[in-house]
Short mmCIF file of N, CA and C in Angstrom, two decimals:
data_model
loop_
_atom_site.label_atom_id
_atom_site.label_comp_id
_atom_site.label_asym_id
_atom_site.label_seq_id
_atom_site.Cartn_x
_atom_site.Cartn_y
_atom_site.Cartn_z
N UNK A 726 44.28 -33.30 -34.82
CA UNK A 726 44.87 -31.94 -34.14
C UNK A 726 45.01 -32.03 -32.82
N UNK A 727 44.30 -32.72 -31.63
CA UNK A 727 44.57 -33.04 -30.62
C UNK A 727 46.04 -33.63 -30.54
N UNK A 728 46.40 -34.79 -31.11
CA UNK A 728 47.58 -35.24 -30.91
C UNK A 728 48.90 -34.43 -31.37
N UNK A 729 48.90 -33.47 -32.45
CA UNK A 729 49.63 -32.51 -32.69
C UNK A 729 49.85 -31.67 -31.86
N UNK A 730 48.52 -31.03 -30.77
CA UNK A 730 48.62 -30.04 -29.92
C UNK A 730 49.50 -30.52 -28.69
N UNK A 731 49.39 -31.84 -28.58
CA UNK A 731 49.87 -32.34 -27.47
C UNK A 731 51.34 -32.54 -27.68
N UNK A 732 51.62 -32.92 -29.12
CA UNK A 732 53.24 -32.94 -29.33
C UNK A 732 53.90 -31.53 -29.31
N UNK A 733 52.93 -30.46 -29.86
CA UNK A 733 53.53 -29.18 -29.43
C UNK A 733 53.95 -29.11 -28.13
N UNK A 734 52.68 -28.94 -27.18
CA UNK A 734 53.00 -28.79 -25.96
C UNK A 734 54.26 -29.43 -25.10
N UNK A 735 54.76 -30.67 -25.64
CA UNK A 735 55.59 -31.48 -25.32
C UNK A 735 56.92 -31.03 -25.58
N UNK A 736 56.84 -30.64 -26.86
CA UNK A 736 58.20 -30.00 -27.36
C UNK A 736 58.66 -28.81 -26.72
N UNK A 737 57.38 -27.81 -26.32
CA UNK A 737 57.76 -26.78 -25.86
C UNK A 737 57.94 -27.25 -24.25
N UNK A 738 57.61 -27.86 -23.39
CA UNK A 738 58.24 -28.45 -22.22
C UNK A 738 59.43 -28.77 -22.37
N UNK A 739 59.85 -29.63 -23.18
CA UNK A 739 61.52 -29.96 -23.36
C UNK A 739 62.14 -28.69 -23.33
N UNK A 740 61.95 -27.77 -24.59
CA UNK A 740 62.80 -26.93 -24.60
C UNK A 740 62.81 -25.72 -23.82
N UNK A 741 61.58 -25.51 -23.17
CA UNK A 741 61.60 -24.60 -21.87
C UNK A 741 62.42 -25.08 -20.93
N UNK A 742 62.67 -26.50 -20.84
CA UNK A 742 63.47 -27.16 -19.24
C UNK A 742 64.89 -26.85 -19.84
N UNK A 743 65.07 -26.70 -20.86
CA UNK A 743 66.77 -26.47 -21.60
C UNK A 743 66.94 -25.09 -21.46
N UNK A 744 65.86 -24.15 -21.58
CA UNK A 744 65.93 -22.88 -21.16
C UNK A 744 66.03 -22.39 -19.72
N UNK A 745 65.29 -22.77 -18.97
CA UNK A 745 65.22 -22.95 -17.72
C UNK A 745 66.76 -23.26 -16.52
N UNK A 746 67.49 -24.20 -17.47
CA UNK A 746 68.25 -24.81 -17.12
C UNK A 746 69.78 -23.33 -17.21
N UNK A 747 69.30 -22.91 -18.72
CA UNK A 747 70.46 -21.60 -18.85
C UNK A 747 70.15 -20.67 -17.75
N UNK A 748 68.76 -20.42 -17.53
CA UNK A 748 68.59 -19.47 -16.58
C UNK A 748 69.40 -19.26 -15.47
N UNK A 749 69.37 -20.79 -14.94
CA UNK A 749 69.80 -21.04 -13.56
C UNK A 749 71.35 -20.83 -13.44
N UNK A 750 71.99 -21.14 -14.76
CA UNK A 750 73.30 -20.88 -14.96
C UNK A 750 73.88 -19.44 -15.07
N UNK A 751 72.82 -18.80 -15.95
CA UNK A 751 73.09 -17.18 -15.88
C UNK A 751 72.92 -16.48 -14.49
N UNK A 752 71.94 -16.80 -13.90
CA UNK A 752 71.50 -16.39 -12.64
C UNK A 752 72.71 -16.39 -11.56
N UNK A 753 73.30 -17.94 -11.39
CA UNK A 753 74.49 -18.08 -10.80
C UNK A 753 75.70 -17.33 -11.03
N UNK A 754 75.93 -17.55 -12.48
CA UNK A 754 77.18 -16.86 -13.02
C UNK A 754 76.81 -15.29 -12.47
N UNK A 755 75.80 -14.54 -12.80
CA UNK A 755 75.66 -13.44 -12.27
C UNK A 755 76.04 -12.87 -10.96
N UNK A 756 75.38 -13.97 -10.03
CA UNK A 756 75.73 -13.75 -8.79
C UNK A 756 77.16 -13.62 -7.89
N UNK A 757 77.99 -14.82 -9.02
CA UNK A 757 79.29 -14.52 -8.57
C UNK A 757 80.28 -13.80 -9.41
N UNK A 758 79.69 -12.98 -10.24
CA UNK A 758 80.54 -11.88 -11.28
C UNK A 758 80.24 -10.78 -10.48
N UNK A 759 78.89 -10.39 -10.38
CA UNK A 759 78.09 -9.02 -9.92
C UNK A 759 77.73 -9.19 -8.55
N UNK A 760 79.01 -9.22 -7.61
CA UNK A 760 78.64 -9.29 -6.39
C UNK A 760 77.25 -8.32 -5.66
N UNK A 761 77.62 -7.26 -5.98
CA UNK A 761 76.77 -6.38 -5.56
C UNK A 761 75.70 -5.49 -6.31
N UNK A 762 75.18 -6.67 -7.32
CA UNK A 762 74.16 -6.18 -8.03
C UNK A 762 72.87 -6.10 -7.43
N UNK A 763 72.25 -4.88 -7.58
CA UNK A 763 70.78 -4.97 -6.88
C UNK A 763 69.76 -5.15 -7.84
N UNK A 764 69.94 -5.28 -8.83
CA UNK A 764 68.52 -5.61 -9.93
C UNK A 764 69.04 -7.35 -10.35
N UNK A 765 68.03 -7.90 -10.28
CA UNK A 765 67.89 -9.25 -10.35
C UNK A 765 67.36 -9.61 -11.90
N UNK A 766 66.94 -8.85 -12.52
CA UNK A 766 66.95 -9.19 -14.24
C UNK A 766 65.63 -10.08 -14.21
N UNK A 767 65.00 -10.43 -13.26
CA UNK A 767 63.72 -11.33 -13.54
C UNK A 767 62.96 -11.22 -14.64
N UNK A 768 62.57 -10.33 -15.24
CA UNK A 768 61.89 -9.99 -16.47
C UNK A 768 62.77 -10.74 -17.71
N UNK A 769 64.04 -10.44 -17.90
CA UNK A 769 64.69 -11.10 -18.81
C UNK A 769 65.00 -12.84 -18.44
N UNK A 770 65.03 -13.17 -17.12
CA UNK A 770 65.21 -14.23 -17.24
C UNK A 770 63.83 -15.12 -17.73
N UNK A 771 62.88 -14.55 -17.28
CA UNK A 771 61.17 -15.23 -17.77
C UNK A 771 61.15 -14.75 -19.19
N UNK A 772 62.00 -13.94 -20.12
CA UNK A 772 61.86 -13.92 -21.57
C UNK A 772 62.73 -14.89 -21.76
N UNK A 773 63.67 -15.12 -21.34
CA UNK A 773 64.71 -16.55 -21.73
C UNK A 773 64.01 -17.77 -21.15
N UNK A 774 63.34 -17.91 -20.42
CA UNK A 774 63.10 -19.31 -19.87
C UNK A 774 61.66 -19.39 -20.56
N UNK A 775 60.68 -18.70 -20.97
CA UNK A 775 59.69 -19.01 -21.56
C UNK A 775 59.36 -18.45 -23.07
N UNK A 776 60.11 -16.99 -23.41
CA UNK A 776 59.87 -16.50 -24.54
C UNK A 776 60.49 -16.98 -25.65
N UNK A 777 62.09 -17.51 -25.14
CA UNK A 777 62.77 -18.12 -26.39
C UNK A 777 61.92 -19.41 -27.21
N UNK A 778 61.67 -20.23 -25.91
CA UNK A 778 61.12 -21.69 -26.28
C UNK A 778 59.83 -21.24 -27.39
N UNK A 779 59.17 -20.27 -26.79
CA UNK A 779 57.70 -19.89 -27.30
C UNK A 779 57.98 -19.61 -28.91
N UNK A 780 59.23 -18.64 -29.17
CA UNK A 780 59.28 -18.45 -30.53
C UNK A 780 60.24 -19.70 -31.30
N UNK A 781 60.80 -20.45 -30.89
CA UNK A 781 61.16 -21.56 -31.62
C UNK A 781 60.11 -22.55 -31.59
N UNK A 782 59.28 -22.73 -30.97
CA UNK A 782 58.05 -23.74 -31.08
C UNK A 782 56.85 -23.27 -32.11
N UNK A 783 56.86 -21.99 -32.21
CA UNK A 783 55.81 -21.38 -32.92
C UNK A 783 56.50 -21.46 -34.62
N UNK A 784 57.83 -21.44 -34.65
CA UNK A 784 58.57 -21.74 -35.82
C UNK A 784 58.48 -22.92 -36.25
N UNK A 785 58.80 -23.82 -35.48
CA UNK A 785 58.76 -25.33 -35.52
C UNK A 785 57.26 -25.73 -36.14
N UNK A 786 56.28 -25.33 -35.36
CA UNK A 786 55.06 -25.53 -35.88
C UNK A 786 54.95 -25.13 -37.54
N UNK A 787 55.08 -24.09 -37.51
CA UNK A 787 54.80 -23.73 -38.98
C UNK A 787 55.47 -24.15 -39.73
N UNK A 788 57.14 -24.92 -39.40
CA UNK A 788 57.73 -25.75 -40.48
C UNK A 788 57.17 -26.80 -40.77
N UNK A 789 56.51 -27.55 -39.83
CA UNK A 789 55.82 -28.65 -39.64
C UNK A 789 54.56 -28.51 -40.71
N UNK A 790 53.81 -27.74 -40.61
CA UNK A 790 52.51 -27.49 -41.28
C UNK A 790 53.02 -27.39 -42.79
N UNK A 791 54.41 -26.60 -42.95
CA UNK A 791 54.49 -26.60 -44.71
C UNK A 791 55.47 -27.46 -45.36
N UNK A 792 56.21 -28.38 -44.60
CA UNK A 792 57.26 -29.38 -45.11
C UNK A 792 56.65 -30.56 -44.59
N UNK A 793 56.08 -30.81 -43.86
CA UNK A 793 55.92 -32.20 -43.09
C UNK A 793 54.59 -32.51 -42.16
N UNK A 794 53.47 -32.01 -42.82
CA UNK A 794 52.28 -32.06 -41.99
C UNK A 794 51.51 -33.60 -42.31
N UNK A 795 52.30 -34.30 -41.87
CA UNK A 795 51.74 -36.03 -41.86
C UNK A 795 51.56 -36.56 -40.50
N UNK A 796 50.66 -37.32 -40.26
CA UNK A 796 50.26 -37.89 -39.05
C UNK A 796 50.13 -37.09 -37.75
N UNK A 797 51.11 -37.66 -36.62
CA UNK A 797 51.33 -36.81 -35.23
C UNK A 797 52.40 -36.10 -35.20
N UNK A 798 52.84 -35.90 -36.11
CA UNK A 798 54.22 -35.23 -36.31
C UNK A 798 55.09 -35.76 -35.22
N UNK A 799 55.28 -36.97 -34.79
CA UNK A 799 56.03 -37.85 -34.47
C UNK A 799 57.03 -38.32 -35.03
N UNK A 800 57.11 -38.10 -36.49
CA UNK A 800 58.45 -38.72 -37.17
C UNK A 800 59.17 -37.39 -37.64
N UNK A 801 60.39 -37.46 -38.23
CA UNK A 801 61.08 -36.46 -38.88
C UNK A 801 61.70 -37.21 -40.03
N UNK A 802 60.88 -36.96 -41.01
CA UNK A 802 61.41 -37.49 -42.53
C UNK A 802 62.47 -36.28 -43.20
N UNK A 803 61.62 -35.26 -42.95
CA UNK A 803 62.42 -33.86 -43.65
C UNK A 803 63.49 -33.65 -42.17
N UNK A 804 64.70 -33.12 -42.31
CA UNK A 804 65.74 -32.69 -41.37
C UNK A 804 65.41 -31.22 -40.61
N UNK A 805 64.86 -30.45 -41.50
CA UNK A 805 64.54 -29.12 -41.66
C UNK A 805 63.65 -28.83 -40.00
N UNK A 806 62.35 -29.33 -40.08
CA UNK A 806 61.49 -28.75 -38.55
C UNK A 806 62.20 -29.53 -37.32
N UNK A 807 63.16 -30.39 -37.78
CA UNK A 807 63.85 -31.20 -36.11
C UNK A 807 64.67 -30.15 -35.81
N UNK A 808 65.52 -29.48 -36.78
CA UNK A 808 66.41 -28.90 -36.56
C UNK A 808 66.27 -27.39 -35.97
N UNK A 809 64.93 -26.88 -36.46
CA UNK A 809 64.64 -25.69 -35.65
C UNK A 809 64.30 -26.04 -34.38
N UNK A 810 63.95 -26.99 -33.77
CA UNK A 810 64.13 -27.50 -32.36
C UNK A 810 65.50 -27.86 -31.91
N UNK A 811 66.17 -28.39 -32.60
CA UNK A 811 67.26 -29.15 -32.28
C UNK A 811 68.54 -27.82 -31.84
N UNK A 812 68.49 -27.12 -32.77
CA UNK A 812 69.70 -25.97 -32.70
C UNK A 812 69.61 -25.03 -31.49
N UNK A 813 68.32 -24.53 -31.13
CA UNK A 813 68.19 -23.74 -30.16
C UNK A 813 68.57 -24.79 -28.68
N UNK A 814 68.23 -25.84 -28.49
CA UNK A 814 68.51 -26.80 -27.54
C UNK A 814 70.28 -26.82 -27.45
N UNK A 815 70.94 -27.33 -28.54
CA UNK A 815 72.11 -27.41 -28.77
C UNK A 815 72.92 -25.99 -28.09
N UNK A 816 72.22 -25.02 -28.68
CA UNK A 816 72.91 -23.57 -28.07
C UNK A 816 72.68 -23.36 -26.94
N UNK A 817 71.66 -23.91 -26.16
CA UNK A 817 71.26 -23.42 -24.70
C UNK A 817 72.28 -24.63 -23.92
N UNK A 818 72.53 -25.65 -24.69
CA UNK A 818 73.46 -26.71 -23.68
C UNK A 818 74.90 -26.09 -23.67
N UNK A 819 75.29 -25.94 -24.81
CA UNK A 819 76.33 -25.31 -25.19
C UNK A 819 77.20 -23.85 -24.05
N UNK A 820 75.95 -23.16 -23.99
CA UNK A 820 75.93 -22.00 -23.33
C UNK A 820 76.18 -22.38 -22.10
N UNK A 821 75.43 -23.16 -21.51
CA UNK A 821 75.37 -23.87 -20.39
C UNK A 821 76.32 -24.47 -19.65
N UNK A 822 77.37 -25.10 -20.52
CA UNK A 822 78.32 -25.76 -20.24
C UNK A 822 79.52 -24.52 -20.00
N UNK A 823 79.44 -23.81 -20.88
CA UNK A 823 80.69 -22.66 -20.68
C UNK A 823 80.56 -21.87 -19.79
N UNK A 824 79.00 -21.71 -19.15
CA UNK A 824 79.03 -20.81 -17.80
C UNK A 824 79.28 -21.79 -16.69
N UNK A 825 78.99 -23.22 -16.89
CA UNK A 825 79.91 -24.22 -15.84
C UNK A 825 81.20 -24.26 -15.64
N UNK A 826 81.85 -24.13 -16.76
CA UNK A 826 83.45 -24.07 -16.79
C UNK A 826 83.56 -22.53 -16.22
N UNK A 827 83.18 -21.76 -16.44
CA UNK A 827 83.33 -20.16 -15.96
C UNK A 827 83.06 -20.14 -14.41
N UNK A 828 82.11 -20.84 -14.06
CA UNK A 828 81.88 -20.64 -12.53
C UNK A 828 82.69 -21.91 -11.80
N UNK A 829 83.26 -22.75 -12.47
CA UNK A 829 83.97 -23.86 -11.72
C UNK A 829 85.35 -22.98 -11.68
N UNK A 830 86.01 -22.19 -12.60
CA UNK A 830 87.21 -21.31 -12.83
C UNK A 830 86.79 -20.49 -11.38
N UNK A 831 85.97 -19.63 -11.51
CA UNK A 831 85.60 -18.86 -10.20
C UNK A 831 85.66 -19.34 -9.24
N UNK A 832 84.93 -20.58 -8.55
CA UNK A 832 85.33 -21.02 -7.60
C UNK A 832 86.48 -21.55 -7.19
N UNK A 833 87.29 -21.98 -8.36
CA UNK A 833 88.82 -22.24 -8.18
C UNK A 833 89.46 -21.15 -7.43
N UNK A 834 89.38 -20.18 -8.33
CA UNK A 834 90.01 -18.66 -7.95
C UNK A 834 89.60 -18.38 -6.42
N UNK A 835 88.21 -18.66 -6.00
CA UNK A 835 87.97 -18.47 -4.70
C UNK A 835 88.70 -18.95 -3.51
N UNK A 836 88.83 -20.45 -3.92
CA UNK A 836 89.12 -21.35 -2.97
C UNK A 836 90.78 -21.42 -3.08
N UNK A 837 91.22 -20.92 -3.67
CA UNK A 837 92.94 -20.43 -3.83
C UNK A 837 93.09 -19.30 -2.94
N UNK A 838 92.26 -18.32 -2.90
CA UNK A 838 92.61 -17.04 -2.36
C UNK A 838 93.13 -17.26 -0.93
N UNK A 839 93.83 -16.43 -0.15
CA UNK A 839 94.59 -16.46 0.96
C UNK A 839 93.39 -16.67 2.10
N UNK A 840 92.64 -15.90 1.97
CA UNK A 840 91.26 -15.69 2.91
C UNK A 840 90.78 -17.28 3.31
N UNK A 841 90.69 -18.11 2.44
CA UNK A 841 90.04 -19.25 2.48
C UNK A 841 91.16 -20.08 3.32
N UNK A 842 90.88 -20.70 4.33
CA UNK A 842 92.06 -21.37 4.78
C UNK A 842 91.99 -23.06 4.74
N UNK A 843 92.94 -23.71 5.19
CA UNK A 843 92.96 -25.33 4.85
C UNK A 843 93.84 -25.61 3.91
N UNK A 844 94.37 -26.92 3.95
CA UNK A 844 95.20 -27.16 3.03
C UNK A 844 95.04 -27.49 1.69
N UNK A 845 95.59 -28.02 0.62
CA UNK A 845 95.31 -28.07 -0.57
C UNK A 845 94.56 -29.15 -0.66
N UNK A 846 94.64 -30.12 0.06
CA UNK A 846 93.41 -31.30 0.31
C UNK A 846 92.36 -30.92 0.02
N UNK A 847 91.79 -29.98 1.14
CA UNK A 847 90.57 -29.80 1.65
C UNK A 847 90.19 -28.93 0.56
N UNK A 848 90.98 -27.89 0.10
CA UNK A 848 90.61 -26.91 -1.44
C UNK A 848 90.03 -27.79 -2.01
N UNK A 849 90.78 -28.78 -2.60
CA UNK A 849 90.27 -29.50 -3.95
C UNK A 849 88.80 -30.50 -3.27
N UNK A 850 88.95 -30.88 -2.41
CA UNK A 850 87.56 -31.68 -1.83
C UNK A 850 86.34 -30.74 -1.84
N UNK A 851 86.74 -29.39 -1.31
CA UNK A 851 85.42 -28.55 -1.59
C UNK A 851 85.05 -28.09 -3.19
N UNK A 852 86.37 -27.84 -3.73
CA UNK A 852 86.06 -27.63 -5.19
C UNK A 852 85.30 -28.94 -5.93
N UNK A 853 85.69 -30.19 -5.54
CA UNK A 853 84.96 -31.37 -6.05
C UNK A 853 83.56 -31.46 -5.68
N UNK A 854 83.23 -31.08 -4.32
CA UNK A 854 81.88 -30.88 -3.72
C UNK A 854 81.16 -30.07 -4.46
N UNK A 855 81.62 -28.83 -4.69
CA UNK A 855 80.89 -27.75 -5.32
C UNK A 855 80.49 -27.78 -7.17
N UNK A 856 81.68 -28.88 -7.62
CA UNK A 856 81.33 -29.17 -8.80
C UNK A 856 80.55 -30.32 -9.06
N UNK A 857 80.23 -31.06 -8.05
CA UNK A 857 79.34 -32.30 -8.19
C UNK A 857 77.81 -31.82 -7.83
N UNK A 858 77.55 -30.52 -6.94
CA UNK A 858 76.72 -30.08 -6.77
C UNK A 858 75.97 -29.33 -8.22
N UNK A 859 77.15 -28.53 -8.90
CA UNK A 859 76.64 -27.92 -9.86
C UNK A 859 76.09 -28.70 -11.25
N UNK A 860 76.76 -29.97 -11.35
CA UNK A 860 76.10 -30.67 -12.60
C UNK A 860 74.54 -30.84 -12.73
N UNK A 861 74.06 -31.60 -11.53
CA UNK A 861 72.52 -31.53 -11.94
C UNK A 861 72.23 -30.24 -11.98
N UNK A 862 72.58 -29.24 -11.42
CA UNK A 862 71.60 -27.68 -11.29
C UNK A 862 72.14 -27.52 -13.15
N UNK A 863 72.98 -27.80 -13.31
CA UNK A 863 73.26 -27.13 -14.89
C UNK A 863 72.85 -28.02 -15.75
N UNK A 864 72.40 -29.37 -15.71
CA UNK A 864 72.41 -30.22 -16.53
C UNK A 864 73.38 -30.40 -17.35
N UNK A 865 74.46 -30.61 -16.69
CA UNK A 865 75.86 -30.81 -17.55
C UNK A 865 76.07 -32.27 -18.23
N UNK A 866 75.01 -33.38 -17.62
CA UNK A 866 75.17 -34.55 -18.34
C UNK A 866 74.51 -34.16 -19.73
N UNK A 867 73.87 -33.66 -19.72
CA UNK A 867 73.56 -33.19 -21.45
C UNK A 867 74.07 -33.11 -22.65
N UNK A 868 75.55 -32.44 -22.03
CA UNK A 868 76.45 -32.33 -22.94
C UNK A 868 77.21 -33.55 -23.42
N UNK A 869 76.91 -34.52 -22.77
CA UNK A 869 77.73 -35.99 -23.02
C UNK A 869 77.17 -36.45 -24.66
N UNK A 870 75.93 -36.36 -24.92
CA UNK A 870 75.48 -36.61 -26.09
C UNK A 870 74.50 -35.80 -26.92
N UNK A 871 75.15 -34.40 -26.83
CA UNK A 871 74.35 -33.40 -27.38
C UNK A 871 74.69 -33.24 -28.70
N UNK A 872 76.01 -33.25 -28.88
CA UNK A 872 76.83 -33.20 -30.41
C UNK A 872 76.45 -34.43 -31.10
N UNK A 873 76.05 -35.59 -30.88
CA UNK A 873 75.99 -37.03 -31.43
C UNK A 873 74.68 -36.93 -31.85
N UNK A 874 74.94 -37.33 -33.52
CA UNK A 874 73.60 -37.56 -34.28
C UNK A 874 72.41 -38.22 -33.36
N UNK A 875 71.40 -38.25 -33.68
CA UNK A 875 70.42 -38.93 -33.02
C UNK A 875 70.31 -40.41 -33.33
N UNK A 876 70.75 -41.09 -34.18
CA UNK A 876 70.35 -42.13 -34.50
C UNK A 876 71.73 -43.10 -34.45
N UNK A 877 72.76 -42.58 -34.15
CA UNK A 877 74.03 -43.23 -33.60
C UNK A 877 74.11 -43.50 -31.98
N UNK A 878 73.32 -42.78 -31.06
CA UNK A 878 73.71 -43.11 -29.90
C UNK A 878 72.37 -43.13 -29.10
N UNK A 879 71.08 -43.43 -29.91
CA UNK A 879 69.85 -43.27 -29.44
C UNK A 879 69.65 -44.56 -28.12
N UNK A 880 70.41 -45.71 -28.05
CA UNK A 880 70.14 -46.47 -27.01
C UNK A 880 70.63 -46.00 -25.95
N UNK A 881 72.03 -45.71 -25.80
CA UNK A 881 72.97 -45.29 -24.97
C UNK A 881 72.54 -44.14 -24.18
N UNK A 882 71.95 -43.05 -25.13
CA UNK A 882 71.74 -41.63 -24.78
C UNK A 882 70.39 -41.97 -24.03
N UNK A 883 69.25 -42.95 -24.37
CA UNK A 883 68.22 -43.08 -23.39
C UNK A 883 68.49 -43.58 -22.10
N UNK A 884 69.18 -44.69 -22.19
CA UNK A 884 69.85 -45.19 -20.68
C UNK A 884 70.54 -44.04 -19.91
N UNK A 885 71.34 -43.40 -20.37
CA UNK A 885 71.86 -42.08 -19.62
C UNK A 885 70.77 -41.06 -19.24
N UNK A 886 70.14 -40.66 -20.14
CA UNK A 886 69.53 -39.76 -19.53
C UNK A 886 68.21 -40.23 -18.75
N UNK A 887 67.70 -41.37 -18.90
CA UNK A 887 66.71 -41.84 -18.01
C UNK A 887 67.41 -41.85 -16.57
N UNK A 888 68.77 -42.25 -16.76
CA UNK A 888 69.34 -42.65 -15.33
C UNK A 888 69.52 -41.25 -14.68
N UNK A 889 70.03 -40.36 -15.33
CA UNK A 889 70.59 -39.14 -14.65
C UNK A 889 69.53 -37.87 -14.74
N UNK A 890 68.95 -37.78 -15.81
CA UNK A 890 67.92 -36.90 -16.07
C UNK A 890 66.44 -36.72 -15.15
N UNK A 891 66.17 -38.17 -15.19
CA UNK A 891 65.08 -38.40 -14.39
C UNK A 891 65.07 -38.00 -12.90
N UNK A 892 66.56 -38.39 -12.16
CA UNK A 892 66.92 -37.91 -11.13
C UNK A 892 67.37 -36.28 -10.91
N UNK A 893 67.24 -35.63 -11.97
CA UNK A 893 68.05 -33.94 -11.71
C UNK A 893 67.01 -33.37 -10.78
N UNK A 894 65.72 -33.31 -10.80
CA UNK A 894 64.89 -32.66 -9.81
C UNK A 894 64.98 -32.89 -8.88
N UNK A 895 65.18 -34.30 -8.44
CA UNK A 895 65.40 -34.84 -6.92
C UNK A 895 66.81 -34.39 -6.53
N UNK A 896 67.64 -34.53 -7.39
CA UNK A 896 68.98 -33.96 -6.70
C UNK A 896 69.15 -32.65 -6.27
N UNK A 897 68.51 -31.50 -7.31
CA UNK A 897 68.69 -30.36 -6.79
C UNK A 897 67.49 -30.04 -5.85
N UNK A 898 66.51 -30.44 -5.70
CA UNK A 898 65.41 -30.56 -4.53
C UNK A 898 66.30 -30.83 -3.33
N UNK A 899 67.14 -32.06 -3.14
CA UNK A 899 67.63 -32.44 -1.93
C UNK A 899 68.79 -31.71 -1.47
N UNK A 900 69.65 -31.25 -2.75
CA UNK A 900 70.76 -30.22 -2.32
C UNK A 900 70.62 -29.37 -1.79
N UNK A 901 69.63 -28.48 -2.65
CA UNK A 901 69.58 -26.90 -2.67
C UNK A 901 68.09 -26.63 -1.50
N UNK A 902 67.34 -27.52 -1.38
CA UNK A 902 66.31 -27.14 -0.79
C UNK A 902 66.29 -27.82 0.39
N UNK A 903 66.01 -29.18 0.81
CA UNK A 903 65.96 -29.83 1.72
C UNK A 903 67.32 -29.84 2.63
N UNK A 904 68.43 -29.83 2.24
CA UNK A 904 69.91 -29.61 2.65
C UNK A 904 70.22 -28.49 2.85
N UNK A 905 69.44 -27.49 2.87
CA UNK A 905 69.97 -26.10 2.96
C UNK A 905 69.09 -25.11 4.28
N UNK A 906 69.72 -24.87 5.10
CA UNK A 906 69.41 -24.62 6.42
C UNK A 906 68.65 -23.09 5.91
N UNK A 907 69.11 -22.48 4.75
CA UNK A 907 68.36 -21.01 4.58
C UNK A 907 67.05 -20.97 3.95
N UNK A 908 66.92 -22.58 3.28
CA UNK A 908 65.46 -22.32 2.56
C UNK A 908 64.56 -22.74 3.78
#
């Protein structure tokens, strides 16, 4: 029972990570689109970040108990319970990627406005810098292997996610906190 409880909390943490990345994307997109919005929608963000994973983890736990209550739940012989977790994570990755593309489009429009000085080369440098800063914030690196089946790309996926995913928090902390004079 203890092993299953730990795995449930582990899966909850993984799913909450993806949904908090989605909340970051939503928040930044809303800041860029609705410039003078006094309402920060904090409760909605909390419900997305903690609530949606709670619903799907409870559903996953029930489906594991009903369909595949063997061992410590670390194997996936039946596809059903695994997809109860996988589909919401894929949805959050896809939505976050769409938000990422939309924010890049907004940044490109703002850089091309006549109010922004500089030549084309400096504008593209600023766009490239902004894009590179957004990649770890949005978790865009997850889209590389998001739609591949688990078994076909597991070795490369592990190496890729360990290299990029493990430094995601550090990169975000350095770029947005330590190097930001407003923080």
